[in-house]
Coordinates of N, CA and C in Angstrom, one line a residue:
M1 N -5.5 44.3 25.4 CA -5.4 44.2 24.0 C -6.8 44.0 23.3
A2 N -7.5 43.0 23.8 CA -8.8 42.8 23.2 C -9.7 44.0 23.4
R3 N -9.7 44.6 24.6 CA -10.5 45.7 24.8 C -10.1 46.9 23.9
A4 N -8.9 47.0 23.7 CA -8.4 48.1 22.8 C -8.9 47.9 21.4
L5 N -9.1 46.6 21.0 CA -9.6 46.3 19.6 C -11.1 46.3 19.6
G6 N -11.7 46.5 20.8 CA -13.2 46.4 20.9 C -13.7 45.0 20.7
E7 N -13.0 44.0 21.1 CA -13.4 42.7 21.0 C -13.1 41.9 22.3
S8 N -13.7 40.8 22.5 CA -13.3 39.9 23.6 C -12.2 39.0 23.1
V9 N -11.5 38.4 24.0 CA -10.5 37.4 23.6 C -11.1 36.3 22.8
A10 N -12.3 35.9 23.1 CA -13.0 34.8 22.3 C -13.2 35.3 20.9
D11 N -13.6 36.6 20.7 CA -13.8 37.1 19.4 C -12.4 37.1 18.6
M12 N -11.4 37.5 19.3 CA -10.0 37.5 18.6 C -9.7 36.1 18.2
L13 N -9.9 35.1 19.1 CA -9.6 33.7 18.7 C -10.5 33.2 17.6
A14 N -11.7 33.6 17.6 CA -12.6 33.2 16.5 C -12.2 33.8 15.1
D15 N -11.6 35.0 15.2 CA -11.1 35.7 14.0 C -9.7 35.3 13.6
C16 N -9.1 34.3 14.4 CA -7.7 33.9 14.2 C -6.7 35.0 14.2
I17 N -6.9 35.9 15.1 CA -6.0 37.1 15.3 C -4.7 36.6 16.0
N18 N -3.6 36.9 15.5 CA -2.3 36.7 16.2 C -1.8 38.0 16.8
V19 N -1.0 37.9 17.9 CA -0.6 39.1 18.5 C 0.9 39.1 18.6
A20 N 1.6 40.2 18.2 CA 3.0 40.3 18.4 C 3.2 41.7 19.1
M21 N 3.9 41.7 20.2 CA 4.1 42.9 21.0 C 5.6 43.3 20.9
V22 N 5.8 44.5 20.6 CA 7.2 45.0 20.5 C 7.2 46.4 21.3
G23 N 8.3 46.6 22.0 CA 8.4 47.8 22.7 C 9.6 47.8 23.6
L24 N 9.8 48.8 24.4 CA 10.9 49.0 25.3 C 10.8 48.0 26.5
K25 N 11.9 47.7 27.0 CA 12.0 46.8 28.2 C 11.3 47.4 29.4
G26 N 10.6 46.5 30.1 CA 9.9 46.9 31.3 C 8.5 47.6 31.1
R27 N 7.9 47.4 30.0 CA 6.6 48.0 29.7 C 5.4 47.1 29.9
G28 N 5.6 45.8 30.4 CA 4.5 44.9 30.6 C 4.1 44.1 29.5
K29 N 4.9 43.9 28.5 CA 4.5 43.1 27.3 C 4.4 41.7 27.7
T30 N 5.3 41.1 28.4 CA 5.3 39.7 28.8 C 4.0 39.4 29.7
Q31 N 3.8 40.3 30.6 CA 2.6 40.1 31.5 C 1.3 40.1 30.6
A32 N 1.2 41.1 29.7 CA 0.0 41.1 28.8 C -0.1 39.9 28.0
E33 N 1.0 39.4 27.5 CA 1.0 38.2 26.7 C 0.6 37.0 27.5
V34 N 1.1 36.8 28.7 CA 0.7 35.7 29.6 C -0.8 35.8 29.9
L35 N -1.3 37.0 30.2 CA -2.8 37.1 30.4 C -3.6 36.7 29.2
L36 N -3.2 37.2 28.0 CA -3.9 36.8 26.8 C -3.9 35.3 26.6
A37 N -2.7 34.7 26.8 CA -2.5 33.2 26.6 C -3.4 32.5 27.6
R38 N -3.4 33.0 28.8 CA -4.3 32.3 29.9 C -5.7 32.4 29.5
D39 N -6.2 33.5 29.0 CA -7.6 33.6 28.5 C -7.9 32.6 27.4
A40 N -6.9 32.5 26.4 CA -7.0 31.6 25.3 C -7.1 30.2 25.8
I41 N -6.3 29.8 26.7 CA -6.3 28.4 27.3 C -7.6 28.2 28.0
D42 N -8.0 29.1 28.8 CA -9.3 29.0 29.5 C -10.5 28.8 28.6
A43 N -10.4 29.4 27.4 CA -11.4 29.2 26.3 C -11.3 27.9 25.5
G44 N -10.3 27.1 25.9 CA -10.1 25.8 25.2 C -9.2 25.8 24.1
H45 N -8.4 26.8 23.9 CA -7.4 26.9 22.8 C -6.0 26.7 23.3
S46 N -5.1 26.6 22.4 CA -3.7 26.5 22.8 C -3.0 27.9 22.7
A47 N -1.9 28.1 23.4 CA -1.3 29.4 23.3 C 0.2 29.2 23.5
L48 N 1.0 30.1 22.9 CA 2.4 30.0 23.0 C 3.0 31.4 23.3
V49 N 3.7 31.6 24.3 CA 4.3 32.9 24.7 C 5.8 32.7 24.5
V50 N 6.4 33.5 23.7 CA 7.9 33.5 23.4 C 8.4 34.9 23.8
S51 N 9.5 34.9 24.6 CA 10.1 36.2 24.9 C 11.6 36.1 24.6

C-alpha cells in the first residue's frame, strides 16, 4: 500500500493517513492490513485491524 502511494509506512503515519480496504473475499486484504499494522507498531505507533 505504502509503495503504491509512493511513500513509506513512516511517511503515511506522519501524514495521519488511515487505510480502509474493501474487496472480494480471498484477495489478501487482511494479510495486507496485518503487515501495515505490524510496520506501524514497529515504528512505535498503535494500530487496529478490524475484519
